[in-house]
């Protein structure tokens, strides 16, 4: 079977176009994440059976207002290390269940001060 230069060029151009679209979409998602005015955290559950292994992998700049710590200082820590007061509210278990089941969790707005939850508003 003979493949012409035209076929190769078209295939190559298509691959580049798909990659550029993916890069553009990822940049848009990153821009939204970094500029949203709500502290946003992304956790990884290292052990699917243990919610104590929820480890922060990414946080947006607004989250620094909640923790009063630079994002670089909290990434890599567990949810209990960053927000010790959330365990008594069942938040780590709820977040782990989202990862386990894919089922959404009602969004809570948690006001945190001096390692204490001072107010919890539930939206649903």
mmCIF file with all atom_site columns, C-alpha atoms in Angstrom, residues 32-89:
data_model
loop_
_atom_site.group_PDB
_atom_site.id
_atom_site.type_symbol
_atom_site.label_atom_id
_atom_site.label_alt_id
_atom_site.label_comp_id
_atom_site.label_asym_id
_atom_site.label_entity_id
_atom_site.label_seq_id
_atom_site.pdbx_PDB_ins_code
_atom_site.Cartn_x
_atom_site.Cartn_y
_atom_site.Cartn_z
_atom_site.occupancy
_atom_site.B_iso_or_equiv
_atom_site.pdbx_formal_charge
_atom_site.auth_seq_id
_atom_site.auth_comp_id
_atom_site.auth_asym_id
_atom_site.auth_atom_id
_atom_site.pdbx_PDB_model_num
ATOM 1  C CA . UNK A 1 32 ? -11.232 29.292 35.679 1.00 0.00 ? 32 UNK A CA 1
ATOM 2  C CA . UNK A 1 33 ? -9.722  27.290 38.562 1.00 0.00 ? 33 UNK A CA 1
ATOM 3  C CA . UNK A 1 34 ? -7.104  29.935 39.324 1.00 0.00 ? 34 UNK A CA 1
ATOM 4  C CA . UNK A 1 35 ? -9.487  32.897 39.122 1.00 0.00 ? 35 UNK A CA 1
ATOM 5  C CA . UNK A 1 36 ? -12.633 31.579 40.782 1.00 0.00 ? 36 UNK A CA 1
ATOM 6  C CA . UNK A 1 37 ? -13.374 33.613 43.913 1.00 0.00 ? 37 UNK A CA 1
ATOM 7  C CA . UNK A 1 38 ? -14.090 30.553 46.061 1.00 0.00 ? 38 UNK A CA 1
ATOM 8  C CA . UNK A 1 39 ? -11.331 28.582 47.750 1.00 0.00 ? 39 UNK A CA 1
ATOM 9  C CA . UNK A 1 40 ? -11.125 25.385 45.725 1.00 0.00 ? 40 UNK A CA 1
ATOM 10 C CA . UNK A 1 41 ? -9.205  22.251 46.650 1.00 0.00 ? 41 UNK A CA 1
ATOM 11 C CA . UNK A 1 42 ? -8.503  19.045 44.739 1.00 0.00 ? 42 UNK A CA 1
ATOM 12 C CA . UNK A 1 43 ? -7.723  15.964 46.797 1.00 0.00 ? 43 UNK A CA 1
ATOM 13 C CA . UNK A 1 44 ? -6.418  12.504 45.939 1.00 0.00 ? 44 UNK A CA 1
ATOM 14 C CA . UNK A 1 45 ? -7.567  9.519  48.004 1.00 0.00 ? 45 UNK A CA 1
ATOM 15 C CA . UNK A 1 46 ? -4.418  7.425  48.356 1.00 0.00 ? 46 UNK A CA 1
ATOM 16 C CA . UNK A 1 47 ? -6.155  4.453  50.010 1.00 0.00 ? 47 UNK A CA 1
ATOM 17 C CA . UNK A 1 48 ? -9.694  3.976  48.704 1.00 0.00 ? 48 UNK A CA 1
ATOM 18 C CA . UNK A 1 49 ? -10.744 2.509  52.069 1.00 0.00 ? 49 UNK A CA 1
ATOM 19 C CA . UNK A 1 50 ? -9.292  5.209  54.313 1.00 0.00 ? 50 UNK A CA 1
ATOM 20 C CA . UNK A 1 51 ? -10.533 8.809  54.227 1.00 0.00 ? 51 UNK A CA 1
ATOM 21 C CA . UNK A 1 52 ? -7.529  9.837  56.335 1.00 0.00 ? 52 UNK A CA 1
ATOM 22 C CA . UNK A 1 53 ? -5.462  9.500  53.158 1.00 0.00 ? 53 UNK A CA 1
ATOM 23 C CA . UNK A 1 54 ? -7.172  12.420 51.389 1.00 0.00 ? 54 UNK A CA 1
ATOM 24 C CA . UNK A 1 55 ? -4.145  14.400 50.276 1.00 0.00 ? 55 UNK A CA 1
ATOM 25 C CA . UNK A 1 56 ? -4.276  17.859 48.728 1.00 0.00 ? 56 UNK A CA 1
ATOM 26 C CA . UNK A 1 57 ? -2.865  17.901 45.208 1.00 0.00 ? 57 UNK A CA 1
ATOM 27 C CA . UNK A 1 58 ? -3.996  21.324 44.026 1.00 0.00 ? 58 UNK A CA 1
ATOM 28 C CA . UNK A 1 59 ? -5.505  24.492 45.472 1.00 0.00 ? 59 UNK A CA 1
ATOM 29 C CA . UNK A 1 60 ? -6.387  27.760 43.824 1.00 0.00 ? 60 UNK A CA 1
ATOM 30 C CA . UNK A 1 61 ? -4.937  31.121 44.939 1.00 0.00 ? 61 UNK A CA 1
ATOM 31 C CA . UNK A 1 62 ? -8.205  32.149 46.659 1.00 0.00 ? 62 UNK A CA 1
ATOM 32 C CA . UNK A 1 63 ? -7.831  29.203 49.029 1.00 0.00 ? 63 UNK A CA 1
ATOM 33 C CA . UNK A 1 64 ? -4.958  31.027 50.714 1.00 0.00 ? 64 UNK A CA 1
ATOM 34 C CA . UNK A 1 65 ? -7.560  33.306 52.310 1.00 0.00 ? 65 UNK A CA 1
ATOM 35 C CA . UNK A 1 66 ? -9.034  30.280 54.120 1.00 0.00 ? 66 UNK A CA 1
ATOM 36 C CA . UNK A 1 67 ? -5.809  28.713 55.322 1.00 0.00 ? 67 UNK A CA 1
ATOM 37 C CA . UNK A 1 68 ? -3.720  31.871 55.653 1.00 0.00 ? 68 UNK A CA 1
ATOM 38 C CA . UNK A 1 69 ? -0.910  29.753 54.221 1.00 0.00 ? 69 UNK A CA 1
ATOM 39 C CA . UNK A 1 70 ? 0.654   29.808 50.760 1.00 0.00 ? 70 UNK A CA 1
ATOM 40 C CA . UNK A 1 71 ? -0.677  27.044 48.510 1.00 0.00 ? 71 UNK A CA 1
ATOM 41 C CA . UNK A 1 72 ? 2.860   25.662 48.184 1.00 0.00 ? 72 UNK A CA 1
ATOM 42 C CA . UNK A 1 73 ? 2.891   25.052 51.962 1.00 0.00 ? 73 UNK A CA 1
ATOM 43 C CA . UNK A 1 74 ? -0.319  23.002 52.067 1.00 0.00 ? 74 UNK A CA 1
ATOM 44 C CA . UNK A 1 75 ? -0.121  20.956 48.859 1.00 0.00 ? 75 UNK A CA 1
ATOM 45 C CA . UNK A 1 76 ? 0.868   17.414 49.780 1.00 0.00 ? 76 UNK A CA 1
ATOM 46 C CA . UNK A 1 77 ? -0.722  17.543 53.236 1.00 0.00 ? 77 UNK A CA 1
ATOM 47 C CA . UNK A 1 78 ? -3.756  15.537 54.279 1.00 0.00 ? 78 UNK A CA 1
ATOM 48 C CA . UNK A 1 79 ? -7.139  17.162 54.786 1.00 0.00 ? 79 UNK A CA 1
ATOM 49 C CA . UNK A 1 80 ? -6.771  16.511 58.537 1.00 0.00 ? 80 UNK A CA 1
ATOM 50 C CA . UNK A 1 81 ? -3.445  18.347 58.635 1.00 0.00 ? 81 UNK A CA 1
ATOM 51 C CA . UNK A 1 82 ? -4.884  21.367 56.841 1.00 0.00 ? 82 UNK A CA 1
ATOM 52 C CA . UNK A 1 83 ? -8.386  21.452 58.357 1.00 0.00 ? 83 UNK A CA 1
ATOM 53 C CA . UNK A 1 84 ? -8.407  19.406 61.576 1.00 0.00 ? 84 UNK A CA 1
ATOM 54 C CA . UNK A 1 85 ? -11.903 20.584 62.545 1.00 0.00 ? 85 UNK A CA 1
ATOM 55 C CA . UNK A 1 86 ? -13.560 19.020 59.498 1.00 0.00 ? 86 UNK A CA 1
ATOM 56 C CA . UNK A 1 87 ? -13.308 15.447 60.791 1.00 0.00 ? 87 UNK A CA 1
ATOM 57 C CA . UNK A 1 88 ? -15.967 16.033 63.469 1.00 0.00 ? 88 UNK A CA 1
ATOM 58 C CA . UNK A 1 89 ? -18.357 17.229 60.727 1.00 0.00 ? 89 UNK A CA 1
#
